[in-house]
Amino acid sequence: MSGKRRIIIHVDMDHFFTAVEEREDPNLKGKPVIVGADPKEGKGWGVVSTCNYKARKFGIGSGMPISRAWKLCPEAIYRPVNYMLYEGVSSEIMSMLRKYAEKFEQWSIDEAFLGVTSKVKDYDEAEALAHQIKREILEKEKITCSIGVGPNKLVAKIASDIQKPDGLTVIKEEDVEGFLASLPVRKLLWVGRKTEQKLKRIGIKTIGDIANHDPTVLKENFGSMGTQLYLMAHGIDRSEVEERGEAKSVSRDLTFEEDTTDLEFVFDALDKLSDDVYKDVATRNLWFKTVTVKVRYEDFETHTHRKTLPFATNRLQDLQKTVKLLVQDYLRPDRKIRLVGVRSSNFASTEKQKKLI
Ligand code: TTP
Ligand code: MG
């Protein structure tokens, strides 16, 4: 039935944490870069969060002990995890992606599914849209991503991973089984090392091997997961793209180029930050109840102050007014401010809100 035909896009940033670090510090360009625990000259505990593609050539990868990474590449540049920074970039990118989708699902800090069935006529238009998304992310955020386009989430996700970095892979319905057949089973979502080993014991290495296997034997060996594997191997995935685990808060910070006591300057910055936060919250169709302001003085002493409104709102004025009210206590003629931040939280979705009204 043609009404059921779907087109789904999966976007995944390339070497996300290190890509952001490289963007922030041009000195890192062309060098192997690793984000993770402190290597302490090979004696460090903890693991690699991620590394750039240059470092991957040394055999380094996510989850590897940092001490081993040091052995493989002591000359790499090691950076600690700056989660706040990546969260900020992620939330900018997610708001950007949302506007292209009729249905949107953030999958992880650097991945999202976009349901675009009604936004494009066919796969050619979907491919053009994917190019546009890649361009916009590169222009605005200065990082690259890889995109997969397919008839469902499973295929779109596998496709985005197949030509990294800076890739774009489009798999039409009729090409799905051929595309999957030669890939190793680990490419399937949910197939970890254990399942991979178990499959190997019954002679299954590729997704095609699963597809050609007797589904009742798969079920005997793997229970309901066996049936799931069989369906996935044939490229069947009916799961919907859906908003889930909505953000608990949306925030923006700004560090001034020079510490200041200039009230007008501080208020301007807060208005701008409120505006950014408001836009992000609005694109997610959320209403907020709690507003928090952060102030850091020149000596790095940091204060946060929050207020929960007696009502949920989606109005910019409510955000700006509350922010100004909250910041009052921290404005002192003798203390220079280094950073200000605005956060909105305690969300209700528009849907729920409508029901309340
Ligand atoms: P991934 O998308 O899995 O990896 P990546 O973006 O670094 O590289 P790729 O180009 O292959 O997509 O994860 C996104 C971020 O999540 C990654 O930059 C760092 C973080 N992360 C960890 O902290 N630990 C991990 O084990 C993994 C896999 C990721
Ligand atoms: Mg990634």
Coordinates of C-alpha atoms and ligand atoms in Angstrom, one line a residue:
M1 CA 0.0 0.0 0.0
S2 CA 1.6 3.2 -1.1
G3 CA 0.2 5.2 1.8
K4 CA 2.5 3.2 4.1
R5 CA 5.6 4.2 2.2
R6 CA 8.0 6.2 4.4
I7 CA 11.2 8.1 3.8
I8 CA 13.4 8.5 6.9
I9 CA 16.7 10.4 7.3
H10 CA 19.3 9.6 9.9
V11 CA 21.9 12.2 10.7
D12 CA 25.1 11.4 12.7
M13 CA 27.9 13.9 13.4
D14 CA 31.4 12.8 12.5
H15 CA 33.7 12.2 15.5
F16 CA 31.5 14.6 17.4
F17 CA 33.4 15.6 20.5
T18 CA 36.7 16.0 18.7
A19 CA 35.1 17.8 15.8
V20 CA 33.8 20.4 18.3
E21 CA 37.3 20.6 19.9
E22 CA 38.9 21.1 16.5
R23 CA 36.4 23.8 15.6
E24 CA 37.2 25.7 18.8
D25 CA 41.0 25.4 18.4
P26 CA 42.4 25.7 14.9
N27 CA 45.8 24.5 16.2
L28 CA 44.3 21.0 16.3
K29 CA 43.8 20.8 12.6
G30 CA 45.6 17.9 10.9
K31 CA 46.6 16.3 14.2
P32 CA 45.4 13.2 15.9
V33 CA 43.0 14.3 18.7
I34 CA 41.6 12.3 21.5
V35 CA 38.8 13.4 24.0
G36 CA 38.6 11.4 27.2
A37 CA 40.2 10.8 30.5
D38 CA 43.5 12.3 31.4
P39 CA 46.2 10.0 30.0
K40 CA 48.7 10.9 32.7
E41 CA 51.6 9.9 30.5
G42 CA 50.2 6.4 30.1
K43 CA 49.3 5.9 33.7
G44 CA 45.8 7.4 33.5
W45 CA 42.6 5.5 34.3
G46 CA 39.4 5.9 32.4
V47 CA 38.6 5.6 28.7
V48 CA 38.6 7.4 25.3
S49 CA 35.3 9.1 24.7
T50 CA 36.1 9.5 21.0
C51 CA 38.9 10.5 18.7
N52 CA 39.2 12.0 15.3
Y53 CA 39.8 10.0 12.1
K54 CA 43.5 10.7 12.2
A55 CA 43.8 9.1 15.6
R56 CA 41.6 6.2 14.5
K57 CA 44.4 5.3 12.0
F58 CA 46.5 4.4 15.0
G59 CA 43.8 1.9 16.1
I60 CA 42.3 4.1 18.7
G61 CA 38.6 4.2 19.3
S62 CA 35.7 5.0 21.7
G63 CA 35.8 3.0 24.9
M64 CA 39.4 2.1 24.8
P65 CA 41.5 2.5 28.0
I66 CA 43.2 5.9 27.8
S67 CA 46.5 4.2 28.8
R68 CA 46.3 2.0 25.7
A69 CA 45.6 5.0 23.5
W70 CA 48.7 6.6 25.0
K71 CA 50.8 3.6 24.0
L72 CA 49.4 3.6 20.5
C73 CA 49.8 7.4 20.0
P74 CA 51.6 9.4 22.7
E75 CA 52.0 12.3 20.3
A76 CA 48.2 12.8 19.9
I77 CA 46.5 15.8 21.5
Y78 CA 44.5 14.8 24.5
R79 CA 41.6 16.9 25.7
P80 CA 39.3 16.4 28.7
V81 CA 35.5 15.9 28.1
N82 CA 33.8 19.3 28.0
Y83 CA 30.3 18.0 28.0
M84 CA 28.7 21.5 28.4
L85 CA 30.3 22.6 25.2
Y86 CA 29.2 19.6 23.2
E87 CA 25.6 19.8 24.7
G88 CA 25.4 23.4 23.5
V89 CA 26.5 22.5 19.9
S90 CA 24.2 19.5 20.0
S91 CA 21.2 21.5 21.0
E92 CA 21.8 24.0 18.2
I93 CA 22.1 21.2 15.7
M94 CA 19.0 19.5 16.9
S95 CA 16.9 22.6 16.7
M96 CA 18.2 23.1 13.1
L97 CA 17.3 19.6 12.1
R98 CA 13.8 19.7 13.7
K99 CA 12.6 22.2 11.2
Y100 CA 13.3 19.8 8.3
A101 CA 11.2 17.0 9.7
E102 CA 7.5 16.3 10.1
K103 CA 8.5 13.9 12.9
F104 CA 11.7 14.2 14.8
E105 CA 13.6 11.9 17.2
Q106 CA 16.8 12.8 18.9
W107 CA 18.6 9.5 19.3
S108 CA 21.8 10.5 21.1
I109 CA 23.9 13.6 21.7
D110 CA 24.9 13.6 18.0
E111 CA 22.3 11.6 16.2
A112 CA 18.7 12.1 15.1
F113 CA 16.0 10.6 12.9
L114 CA 13.9 12.8 10.7
G115 CA 10.6 11.5 9.3
V116 CA 10.3 13.4 5.9
T117 CA 7.7 11.3 4.1
S118 CA 5.3 14.2 3.4
K119 CA 8.1 16.8 3.0
V120 CA 9.6 15.1 -0.1
K121 CA 8.2 13.7 -3.3
D122 CA 10.7 10.9 -3.8
Y123 CA 14.2 9.7 -2.9
D124 CA 15.8 12.3 -5.2
E125 CA 14.2 15.1 -3.2
A126 CA 15.2 13.3 0.0
E127 CA 18.8 13.2 -1.2
A128 CA 18.7 16.9 -2.1
L129 CA 17.3 17.7 1.4
A130 CA 20.1 15.6 2.9
H131 CA 22.7 17.7 1.0
Q132 CA 21.0 20.9 2.2
I133 CA 21.2 19.6 5.8
K134 CA 24.9 18.8 5.5
R135 CA 25.5 22.3 4.1
E136 CA 23.6 24.1 6.8
I137 CA 25.4 22.2 9.6
L138 CA 28.8 22.8 8.0
E139 CA 28.0 26.5 7.5
K140 CA 26.6 27.2 10.9
E141 CA 28.4 24.8 13.2
K142 CA 31.6 24.1 11.1
I143 CA 31.4 20.4 11.5
T144 CA 30.6 17.6 9.2
C145 CA 28.0 14.8 9.5
S146 CA 27.1 11.6 7.7
I147 CA 23.5 11.0 6.5
G148 CA 21.6 7.9 5.6
V149 CA 18.2 7.9 3.8
G150 CA 16.0 4.9 3.7
P151 CA 12.4 3.5 4.1
N152 CA 12.8 3.0 7.8
K153 CA 14.9 3.8 10.8
L154 CA 16.9 0.6 10.7
V155 CA 18.1 1.1 7.1
A156 CA 18.6 4.9 7.5
K157 CA 20.8 4.3 10.5
I158 CA 22.9 1.6 8.9
A159 CA 23.2 3.7 5.8
S160 CA 24.5 6.8 7.6
D161 CA 27.3 4.7 9.1
I162 CA 28.5 3.1 5.8
Q163 CA 30.4 6.0 4.3
K164 CA 31.9 8.0 7.2
P165 CA 33.0 10.8 7.5
D166 CA 31.1 13.3 5.5
G167 CA 29.0 10.6 3.8
L168 CA 25.6 10.4 2.2
T169 CA 24.0 7.1 1.4
V170 CA 20.5 6.7 0.0
I171 CA 18.9 3.2 0.0
K172 CA 15.6 2.9 -1.8
E173 CA 13.1 0.2 -0.8
E174 CA 13.9 -2.1 -3.7
D175 CA 17.7 -2.0 -2.8
V176 CA 17.4 -2.7 0.9
E177 CA 18.0 -6.4 0.9
G178 CA 20.9 -6.2 -1.5
F179 CA 22.4 -3.4 0.6
L180 CA 22.2 -5.4 3.8
A181 CA 23.2 -8.8 2.6
S182 CA 27.0 -8.5 2.6
L183 CA 27.2 -6.5 5.8
P184 CA 28.4 -8.1 9.1
V185 CA 25.7 -8.9 11.6
R186 CA 27.1 -6.3 14.1
K187 CA 25.7 -3.5 11.9
L188 CA 22.2 -4.5 13.0
L189 CA 21.0 -2.5 16.0
W190 CA 21.0 -4.6 19.2
V191 CA 23.5 -7.1 17.9
G192 CA 26.4 -6.9 20.4
R193 CA 29.5 -9.0 20.7
K194 CA 27.7 -11.8 22.5
T195 CA 24.9 -12.3 19.9
E196 CA 27.6 -12.0 17.2
Q197 CA 29.5 -14.9 18.7
K198 CA 26.3 -17.0 19.1
L199 CA 25.3 -16.4 15.5
K200 CA 28.8 -17.3 14.4
R201 CA 28.5 -20.7 16.1
I202 CA 25.5 -21.5 13.8
G203 CA 27.5 -20.4 10.8
I204 CA 26.0 -16.8 10.5
K205 CA 28.3 -14.0 9.7
T206 CA 26.5 -11.6 7.5
I207 CA 23.0 -10.0 7.6
G208 CA 22.3 -12.0 4.4
D209 CA 23.1 -15.2 6.2
I210 CA 20.4 -14.3 8.7
A211 CA 17.9 -13.5 6.0
N212 CA 18.5 -16.8 4.3
H213 CA 18.2 -18.8 7.6
D214 CA 15.2 -20.7 8.7
P215 CA 13.2 -18.3 10.9
T216 CA 12.0 -21.1 13.2
V217 CA 15.6 -22.2 13.9
L218 CA 16.4 -18.6 14.7
K219 CA 13.5 -18.5 17.1
E220 CA 14.6 -21.7 18.7
N221 CA 18.1 -20.3 19.3
F222 CA 17.3 -16.7 20.2
G223 CA 13.6 -16.6 21.3
S224 CA 11.6 -13.5 20.2
M225 CA 14.9 -11.8 19.3
G226 CA 15.4 -14.5 16.6
T227 CA 12.2 -13.3 14.9
Q228 CA 13.3 -9.7 15.3
L229 CA 16.7 -10.6 13.7
Y230 CA 15.0 -12.3 10.8
L231 CA 12.8 -9.3 10.1
M232 CA 15.7 -6.8 10.5
A233 CA 17.8 -8.9 8.1
H234 CA 15.1 -8.5 5.5
G235 CA 15.2 -4.7 6.1
I236 CA 11.8 -4.7 7.9
D237 CA 11.4 -2.2 10.7
R238 CA 8.0 -0.6 11.5
S239 CA 9.1 1.5 14.5
E240 CA 7.9 5.1 14.3
V241 CA 10.1 8.2 14.4
E242 CA 8.9 9.7 17.7
E243 CA 9.9 12.4 20.1
R244 CA 11.1 10.8 23.3
G245 CA 12.9 11.7 26.4
E246 CA 12.4 15.4 25.8
A247 CA 15.1 17.7 27.1
K248 CA 14.9 18.5 30.8
S249 CA 16.2 21.9 30.3
V250 CA 17.4 24.3 27.6
S251 CA 20.2 26.7 28.4
R252 CA 22.7 29.1 26.9
D253 CA 25.7 30.8 28.4
L254 CA 27.8 33.7 27.3
T255 CA 31.3 34.6 28.4
F256 CA 32.1 38.3 27.9
E257 CA 35.2 39.2 26.0
E258 CA 36.0 41.6 28.9
D259 CA 34.6 41.4 32.4
T260 CA 32.1 44.1 32.9
T261 CA 29.9 46.1 35.4
D262 CA 28.0 47.8 32.5
L263 CA 24.4 47.1 33.3
E264 CA 23.1 47.8 29.8
F265 CA 25.6 45.4 28.4
V266 CA 24.6 42.7 30.8
F267 CA 20.9 43.2 30.1
D268 CA 21.5 43.1 26.4
A269 CA 23.3 39.8 26.7
L270 CA 20.6 38.3 28.8
D271 CA 17.9 39.4 26.3
K272 CA 19.9 37.8 23.5
L273 CA 20.4 34.6 25.5
S274 CA 16.7 34.5 26.5
D275 CA 15.8 34.9 22.8
D276 CA 18.0 31.9 21.9
V277 CA 16.6 29.8 24.7
Y278 CA 13.1 30.8 23.7
K279 CA 13.6 29.8 20.1
D280 CA 14.9 26.4 21.0
V281 CA 12.1 25.8 23.4
A282 CA 9.5 27.0 20.9
T283 CA 10.8 24.7 18.1
R284 CA 10.3 21.7 20.5
N285 CA 6.7 22.8 21.2
L286 CA 7.4 23.1 24.9
W287 CA 6.1 25.3 27.6
F288 CA 8.3 26.1 30.6
K289 CA 7.6 26.9 34.2
T290 CA 11.1 27.4 35.7
V291 CA 13.7 30.0 34.8
T292 CA 17.2 30.0 36.1
V293 CA 19.9 32.7 35.7
K294 CA 23.6 32.1 36.2
V295 CA 26.2 34.8 37.0
R296 CA 29.9 34.3 37.2
Y297 CA 32.1 37.1 38.6
E298 CA 35.6 37.8 37.4
D299 CA 37.0 35.7 40.3
F300 CA 35.0 32.7 39.0
E301 CA 32.6 32.8 41.9
T302 CA 29.4 31.5 40.3
H303 CA 25.8 31.9 41.5
T304 CA 22.5 30.5 40.1
H305 CA 19.1 31.7 41.0
R306 CA 15.8 30.2 39.9
K307 CA 12.2 31.0 40.0
T308 CA 9.2 28.7 39.2
L309 CA 6.3 30.6 37.8
P310 CA 2.8 29.8 39.0
F311 CA 1.9 28.9 35.4
A312 CA 3.5 27.2 32.3
T313 CA 4.3 29.6 29.5
N314 CA 5.7 29.8 26.0
R315 CA 6.1 33.6 25.9
L316 CA 9.4 35.3 25.3
Q317 CA 8.3 38.2 27.5
D318 CA 7.8 35.9 30.5
L319 CA 11.3 34.5 30.1
Q320 CA 13.0 37.9 29.6
K321 CA 11.1 39.5 32.5
T322 CA 11.8 36.7 34.9
V323 CA 15.5 36.7 33.9
K324 CA 15.8 40.4 34.7
L325 CA 14.1 40.0 38.0
L326 CA 16.4 37.1 39.0
V327 CA 19.6 38.8 38.0
Q328 CA 18.9 42.0 40.1
D329 CA 20.5 40.5 43.2
Y330 CA 23.8 39.9 41.5
L331 CA 24.4 43.3 40.0
R332 CA 27.0 45.1 42.1
P333 CA 28.9 48.2 41.1
D334 CA 32.1 46.7 42.6
R335 CA 31.9 43.2 41.0
K336 CA 32.7 42.6 37.4
I337 CA 30.7 39.9 35.7
R338 CA 32.5 37.4 33.5
L339 CA 29.7 35.1 32.3
V340 CA 25.9 35.1 32.3
G341 CA 23.6 32.2 31.5
V342 CA 19.8 31.6 31.0
R343 CA 18.0 28.3 31.5
S344 CA 14.4 27.2 31.1
S345 CA 13.2 24.0 32.5
N346 CA 10.2 22.2 34.1
F347 CA 8.6 21.7 30.7
A348 CA 5.2 20.7 29.6
S349 CA 4.6 19.8 26.0
T350 CA 2.1 21.9 23.9
E351 CA -0.1 18.9 23.6
K352 CA -0.4 18.5 27.4
Q353 CA -0.9 22.2 27.7
K354 CA -3.8 22.2 25.3
K355 CA -5.5 19.6 27.4
L356 CA -5.1 21.7 30.5
I357 CA -6.6 24.8 28.9
Ligands
TTP1 P1 29.4 8.3 18.1 O1 28.5 9.0 17.1 O2 29.2 6.9 18.3 O3 30.9 8.6 17.6 P2 31.6 9.8 17.0 O4 30.6 10.9 16.6 O5 32.7 10.3 17.9 O6 32.2 9.2 15.7 P3 31.6 8.8 14.3 O7 32.2 9.7 13.3 O8 32.0 7.3 14.1 O9 30.1 9.0 14.5 O10 29.2 9.0 19.5 C1 29.0 10.4 19.6 C2 29.7 11.0 20.8 O11 29.4 10.3 22.0 C3 31.2 10.9 20.6 O12 31.8 12.0 19.9 C4 31.7 10.8 22.0 C5 30.5 10.2 22.8 N1 30.9 8.8 23.1 C6 31.4 8.5 24.3 O13 31.6 9.4 25.2 N2 31.7 7.2 24.6 C7 31.5 6.1 23.7 O14 31.8 5.0 24.0 C8 30.9 6.5 22.4 C9 30.7 5.4 21.4 C10 30.6 7.8 22.2
MG2 MG 28.8 10.4 15.5

